[in-house]
Short mmCIF file of C-alpha atoms in Angstrom, two decimals:
data_model
loop_
_atom_site.label_atom_id
_atom_site.label_comp_id
_atom_site.label_asym_id
_atom_site.label_seq_id
_atom_site.Cartn_x
_atom_site.Cartn_y
_atom_site.Cartn_z
CA MET R 168 73.23 -31.36 -30.54
CA SER R 169 72.38 -27.94 -29.18
CA PHE R 170 70.63 -25.39 -31.37
CA SER R 171 73.85 -23.35 -31.48
CA ALA R 172 75.79 -26.42 -32.69
CA ASN R 173 73.17 -27.03 -35.36
CA VAL R 174 73.56 -23.46 -36.61
CA LYS R 175 77.34 -23.83 -36.89
CA SER R 176 76.91 -27.15 -38.64
CA GLU R 177 74.63 -25.50 -41.19
CA LEU R 178 77.10 -22.64 -41.73
CA CYS R 179 79.92 -25.08 -42.48
CA ARG R 180 78.13 -27.03 -45.23
CA PRO R 181 78.80 -24.69 -48.19
CA GLU R 182 82.44 -24.39 -49.24
CA VAL R 183 83.99 -20.94 -49.55
CA GLU R 184 84.60 -20.45 -53.26
CA LYS R 185 85.82 -16.83 -53.47
CA GLY R 186 89.28 -15.98 -52.19
CA CYS R 187 88.11 -12.60 -50.89
CA CYS R 188 85.32 -14.23 -48.86
CA ALA R 189 87.72 -16.86 -47.51
CA LEU R 190 89.99 -14.08 -46.24
CA ALA R 191 87.04 -12.18 -44.76
CA GLU R 192 85.71 -15.28 -42.99
CA ALA R 193 89.20 -16.09 -41.69
CA LEU R 194 89.47 -12.52 -40.39
CA GLY R 195 86.20 -12.97 -38.51
CA VAL R 196 87.45 -16.24 -37.02
CA LEU R 197 90.76 -14.68 -35.92
CA LEU R 198 89.21 -11.59 -34.33
CA TYR R 199 86.77 -13.74 -32.36
CA ALA R 200 89.23 -16.56 -31.63
CA ASN R 201 90.52 -17.49 -28.18
CA THR R 202 94.00 -16.07 -28.93
CA PHE R 203 95.19 -13.78 -31.72
CA ASN R 204 98.41 -11.89 -31.05
CA ALA R 205 102.00 -11.70 -32.26
CA GLU R 206 103.06 -14.72 -30.18
CA ALA R 207 100.30 -17.19 -30.98
CA ILE R 208 97.03 -17.93 -32.71
CA ARG R 209 94.73 -20.37 -30.93
CA ILE R 210 91.22 -21.32 -32.00
CA VAL R 211 89.21 -23.62 -29.75
CA THR R 212 85.85 -25.10 -30.74
CA GLU R 213 83.48 -27.91 -29.86
CA SER R 214 81.98 -27.96 -33.35
CA ARG R 215 83.25 -30.92 -35.39
CA GLU R 216 82.01 -29.33 -38.60
CA PHE R 217 83.86 -26.07 -37.89
CA ALA R 218 86.98 -28.07 -36.99
CA GLN R 219 86.84 -29.75 -40.40
CA ARG R 220 86.29 -26.45 -42.19
CA LEU R 221 88.98 -24.45 -40.39
CA PRO R 222 92.16 -25.89 -42.00
CA ARG R 223 90.66 -25.57 -45.50
CA LEU R 224 89.52 -22.02 -44.75
CA PHE R 225 92.95 -20.88 -43.55
CA GLN R 226 94.68 -22.55 -46.48
CA LYS R 227 92.39 -20.84 -49.00
CA GLY R 228 92.09 -17.44 -47.31
CA LEU R 229 95.50 -17.06 -45.71
CA GLY R 230 97.70 -19.66 -47.40
CA VAL R 231 98.93 -21.12 -44.10
CA ARG R 232 98.64 -24.35 -42.15
CA PHE R 233 98.31 -24.73 -38.39
CA ASP R 234 101.33 -25.86 -36.41
CA ALA R 235 99.24 -28.05 -34.13
CA LEU R 236 95.96 -29.80 -34.85
CA PRO R 237 93.69 -31.75 -32.48
CA GLU R 238 94.14 -35.52 -32.38
CA LYS R 239 91.63 -37.46 -34.46
CA ASP R 240 90.11 -39.19 -31.44
CA THR R 241 89.93 -36.03 -29.34
CA THR R 242 86.60 -35.52 -27.58
CA GLY R 243 85.25 -32.27 -26.18
CA LYS R 244 87.04 -29.08 -27.17
CA LEU R 245 89.28 -29.07 -30.24
CA SER R 246 92.29 -26.75 -30.37
CA PHE R 247 94.09 -25.35 -33.44
CA VAL R 248 97.40 -23.61 -32.75
CA MET R 249 99.88 -21.53 -34.74
CA THR R 250 103.13 -20.37 -33.11
CA ASP R 251 105.53 -20.03 -36.06
CA SER R 252 106.51 -16.35 -36.10
CA GLU R 253 106.78 -16.17 -39.91
CA LYS R 254 103.31 -17.63 -40.37
CA ILE R 255 101.85 -15.24 -37.79
CA ARG R 256 103.59 -12.26 -39.45
CA HIS R 257 102.13 -13.35 -42.79
CA VAL R 258 98.62 -13.69 -41.29
CA PHE R 259 98.87 -10.26 -39.64
CA GLU R 260 99.93 -8.62 -42.91
CA LEU R 261 97.10 -10.21 -44.90
CA CYS R 262 94.62 -9.00 -42.28
CA GLY R 263 96.04 -5.46 -42.47
CA PHE R 264 98.00 -5.46 -39.21
CA SER R 265 101.63 -5.64 -38.16
CA ALA R 266 102.84 -8.37 -35.82
CA GLN R 267 105.61 -6.03 -34.67
CA THR R 268 103.82 -2.70 -34.21
CA SER R 269 100.09 -3.40 -33.84
CA VAL R 270 99.18 -2.82 -30.19
CA SER R 271 95.64 -4.09 -30.76
CA VAL R 272 93.63 -5.50 -33.64
CA ASN R 273 90.37 -4.23 -35.10
CA VAL R 274 87.94 -4.81 -37.96
CA ASN R 275 89.72 -4.04 -41.24
CA PHE R 276 86.90 -2.53 -43.29
CA ALA R 277 89.15 -2.43 -46.38
CA LEU R 278 88.70 -6.20 -46.63
CA LEU R 279 84.93 -5.95 -46.23
CA GLU R 280 83.86 -3.64 -49.03
CA LYS R 281 81.77 -6.30 -50.80
CA GLU R 282 78.49 -7.49 -49.30
CA CYS R 283 79.52 -11.13 -49.70
CA CYS R 284 82.70 -10.45 -47.71
CA ARG R 285 80.75 -8.76 -44.92
CA ARG R 286 78.51 -11.80 -44.66
CA ALA R 287 81.58 -14.05 -44.65
CA PHE R 288 83.24 -11.99 -41.90
CA LEU R 289 80.16 -12.22 -39.67
CA ARG R 290 79.92 -15.94 -40.39
CA GLY R 291 83.51 -16.42 -39.24
CA ALA R 292 82.88 -14.29 -36.15
CA PHE R 293 79.89 -16.43 -35.19
CA LEU R 294 81.71 -19.71 -35.85
CA ALA R 295 84.58 -18.71 -33.56
CA GLY R 296 82.89 -16.57 -30.91
CA GLY R 297 79.15 -16.83 -31.35
CA SER R 298 76.32 -18.71 -29.68
CA VAL R 299 72.54 -18.76 -29.89
CA THR R 300 70.02 -20.16 -27.42
CA ASP R 301 67.37 -22.69 -28.35
CA PRO R 302 64.40 -20.51 -29.45
CA GLU R 303 62.02 -22.97 -27.78
CA LYS R 304 63.40 -21.70 -24.45
CA ARG R 305 64.30 -18.04 -25.02
CA TYR R 306 65.75 -15.66 -27.59
CA HIS R 307 69.43 -14.78 -27.23
CA LEU R 308 72.27 -14.59 -29.75
CA GLU R 309 75.69 -13.17 -28.99
CA LEU R 310 79.17 -12.58 -30.40
CA SER R 311 82.00 -12.57 -27.84
CA THR R 312 85.56 -11.30 -28.29
CA THR R 313 88.39 -10.22 -26.01
CA HIS R 314 89.16 -7.30 -28.34
CA ALA R 315 87.06 -4.24 -27.44
CA LYS R 316 87.92 -2.46 -30.71
CA VAL R 317 86.79 -5.50 -32.68
CA SER R 318 83.44 -5.50 -30.89
CA ARG R 319 82.91 -1.81 -31.62
CA GLY R 320 83.92 -2.31 -35.25
CA THR R 321 81.53 -5.23 -35.66
CA GLN R 322 78.77 -3.16 -34.10
CA THR R 323 79.45 -0.42 -36.65
CA LEU R 324 79.44 -2.97 -39.48
CA LEU R 325 76.09 -4.37 -38.35
CA LEU R 326 74.66 -0.87 -38.01
CA GLU R 327 75.68 -0.09 -41.61
CA ILE R 328 73.84 -3.23 -42.70
CA GLY R 329 70.78 -2.01 -40.79
CA MET R 330 71.04 -4.37 -37.83
CA GLU R 331 71.42 -2.42 -34.60
CA THR R 332 72.75 -4.53 -31.74
CA LYS R 333 73.29 -4.11 -28.00
CA GLN R 334 76.66 -4.35 -26.25
CA THR R 335 77.85 -5.41 -22.80
CA GLU R 336 80.98 -6.60 -20.99
CA ARG R 337 81.42 -10.00 -19.32
CA LYS R 338 84.54 -11.42 -17.67
CA GLY R 339 86.95 -9.39 -19.78
CA SER R 340 85.10 -10.01 -23.03
CA SER R 341 83.06 -7.58 -25.10
CA ILE R 342 79.65 -8.96 -26.08
CA LEU R 343 77.30 -7.97 -28.87
CA TYR R 344 73.87 -9.51 -28.51
CA TYR R 345 70.29 -9.76 -29.75
CA LYS R 346 67.27 -10.71 -27.65
CA GLN R 347 64.51 -10.22 -30.24
CA SER R 348 63.46 -13.19 -32.36
CA GLU R 349 63.16 -11.07 -35.53
CA ALA R 350 66.72 -9.72 -35.15
CA ILE R 351 68.08 -13.23 -34.55
CA GLU R 352 66.24 -14.50 -37.64
CA ASP R 353 67.71 -11.68 -39.74
CA PHE R 354 71.25 -12.26 -38.44
CA LEU R 355 71.16 -16.01 -39.04
CA ALA R 356 69.76 -15.53 -42.53
CA LEU R 357 72.45 -12.90 -43.23
CA ILE R 358 75.35 -15.22 -42.38
CA GLY R 359 73.91 -18.15 -44.33
CA ALA R 360 71.91 -20.14 -41.76
CA GLY R 361 68.53 -19.88 -43.46
CA VAL R 362 67.19 -23.17 -42.10
CA SER R 363 68.03 -22.14 -38.54
CA ALA R 364 66.44 -18.73 -39.13
CA MET R 365 63.22 -20.49 -40.15
CA ALA R 366 63.43 -22.63 -37.00
CA VAL R 367 63.48 -19.45 -34.89
CA MET R 368 60.50 -18.10 -36.82
CA SER R 369 58.57 -21.35 -36.37
CA ALA R 370 59.28 -21.37 -32.63
CA LYS R 371 58.04 -17.77 -32.38
CA ILE R 372 54.82 -18.60 -34.27
CA GLU R 373 54.19 -21.64 -32.06
CA LYS R 374 54.82 -19.64 -28.88
CA ASP R 375 52.48 -16.87 -30.02
CA TRP R 376 49.78 -19.42 -30.89
CA ARG R 377 50.20 -21.18 -27.54
CA ASN R 378 50.11 -17.90 -25.61
CA GLY R 379 47.04 -16.78 -27.56
CA ALA R 380 45.26 -20.06 -26.80
CA ASN R 381 46.14 -19.74 -23.11
CA ARG R 382 44.88 -16.16 -23.02
CA LYS R 383 41.61 -17.22 -24.69
CA THR R 384 41.20 -20.11 -22.24
CA ASN R 385 41.87 -17.83 -19.30
CA CYS R 386 39.45 -15.24 -20.67
CA ASP R 387 36.75 -17.85 -21.26
CA SER R 388 37.30 -19.23 -17.77
CA ALA R 389 37.05 -15.75 -16.26
CA ASN R 390 33.81 -15.09 -18.18
CA VAL R 391 32.35 -18.37 -16.94
CA ASP R 392 33.28 -17.49 -13.36
CA LYS R 393 31.61 -14.09 -13.75
CA SER R 394 28.47 -15.65 -15.22
CA VAL R 395 28.25 -18.21 -12.41
CA ALA R 396 28.73 -15.53 -9.77
CA ALA R 397 26.10 -13.28 -11.37
CA ALA R 398 23.61 -16.17 -11.63
CA GLY R 399 24.15 -16.97 -7.95
CA GLU R 400 23.37 -13.39 -6.98
CA GLN R 401 20.25 -13.41 -9.17
CA LEU R 402 18.97 -16.63 -7.58
CA ALA R 403 19.51 -15.12 -4.14
CA VAL R 404 17.44 -12.09 -5.21
CA LEU R 405 14.60 -14.35 -6.42
CA GLN R 406 14.64 -16.31 -3.16
CA LYS R 407 14.41 -13.09 -1.16
CA LEU R 408 11.48 -11.85 -3.24
CA GLU R 409 9.71 -15.19 -2.92
CA GLN R 410 10.17 -15.42 0.85
CA ALA R 411 8.75 -11.92 1.20
CA GLY R 412 5.70 -12.91 -0.89
CA VAL R 413 6.53 -10.27 -3.49
CA LEU R 414 7.54 -12.42 -6.47
CA GLU R 415 3.99 -13.61 -7.27
CA THR R 416 2.68 -10.03 -7.30
CA LEU R 417 5.05 -8.77 -10.01
CA ALA R 418 4.30 -8.19 -13.68
CA GLU R 419 4.04 -11.32 -15.82
CA LYS R 420 7.19 -10.51 -17.79
CA LEU R 421 9.26 -10.31 -14.58
CA ILE R 422 7.77 -13.57 -13.31
CA GLU R 423 8.66 -15.26 -16.62
CA THR R 424 12.29 -14.13 -16.43
CA ALA R 425 12.49 -15.20 -12.78
CA ARG R 426 11.12 -18.65 -13.62
CA LEU R 427 13.53 -19.16 -16.52
CA ARG R 428 16.48 -18.09 -14.40
CA ARG R 429 15.54 -20.60 -11.69
CA GLU R 430 15.07 -23.38 -14.20
CA ASN R 431 18.35 -22.56 -15.95
CA PRO R 432 20.82 -21.43 -13.25
CA GLU R 433 23.91 -22.01 -15.44
CA ALA R 434 22.61 -20.25 -18.56
CA THR R 435 24.31 -17.08 -19.77
CA LEU R 436 22.29 -13.94 -20.39
CA SER R 437 22.32 -14.65 -24.12
CA GLU R 438 21.07 -18.20 -23.57
CA LEU R 439 18.45 -16.96 -21.11
CA ALA R 440 17.22 -14.43 -23.66
CA GLU R 441 16.71 -17.19 -26.25
CA LEU R 442 14.52 -19.18 -23.83
CA HIS R 443 11.85 -16.44 -23.65
CA GLU R 444 8.71 -16.61 -25.80
CA PRO R 445 9.23 -14.72 -27.99
CA PRO R 446 13.05 -14.50 -27.59
CA LEU R 447 14.36 -11.29 -26.06
CA SER R 448 17.56 -9.36 -26.47
CA LYS R 449 20.36 -9.82 -23.96
CA SER R 450 19.95 -6.23 -22.76
CA ALA R 451 16.21 -6.75 -22.19
CA VAL R 452 16.83 -9.76 -19.95
CA ASN R 453 19.57 -7.89 -18.11
CA HIS R 454 17.17 -4.98 -17.56
CA ARG R 455 14.54 -7.32 -16.06
CA LEU R 456 17.05 -8.96 -13.73
CA ARG R 457 18.26 -5.55 -12.59
CA LYS R 458 14.64 -4.56 -11.93
CA LEU R 459 14.17 -7.66 -9.74
CA ALA R 460 17.42 -6.87 -7.88
CA ALA R 461 16.26 -3.31 -7.25
CA LEU R 462 12.94 -4.53 -5.83
CA ALA R 463 14.75 -6.97 -3.54
CA ALA R 464 17.05 -4.19 -2.32
CA GLN R 465 13.99 -2.23 -1.11
CA LEU R 466 12.93 -5.08 1.18
CA PRO R 467 13.95 -5.00 4.85
#
């Protein structure tokens, strides 16, 4: 299964025990469903776990049954439909709307005064209209609804909880989304998907470790390249001094450094410093090599 499917599966494991939370979760499902108007209610999902939860949720939270359920052997998308006008009127009234006069629906904050109900509402919204990308690939979680007022209301609700989200439009739907791993972790934990939240955190830690290792490898490789290039230039300086007959006339300490560099062309400055008798500091060896380079630069 996809990561998003795993999240929904996790969300559906605990049963809704409180009537107020069942109503709040059902409200979230309805406002993020495929169709929710005075003529019909239609909820379409690919999640088998959500499909099993949905009838129980609507019975407990709304006291209604669907008029049409998916066949048992149905594969792919599963559709739940309600067209009975009396049932729809009843659902609208419980959610705080009117099937006759409500031009559009929105988030009914009167049903979401308790923290548990707010969590339940967001859980229902994600189950019906949410998705989250595999954190191994990238970070993206979104809630999609065709009701612009619902999207704005959900954004306000999240802001009150302390979770600021971004908003966009796509193909007639209003989208709230997160692209930061920490925000996705917090949202998943909030709606009851703690295991999935930990999976996002683990993926982030692994990515950071991998990126850090790559940066260190690249840095070490760059330092090696610099050392090799510098050693090559130093050997060229020594060859020039030798060909000009100057090298043998220099001070003993410069001759010693020149000899050690020739004998150890791949050694770093630190390693070269340790080879001297007695050992020198890295800066002392660097000073001697610069002195040799300066002498070579004076030659024609």
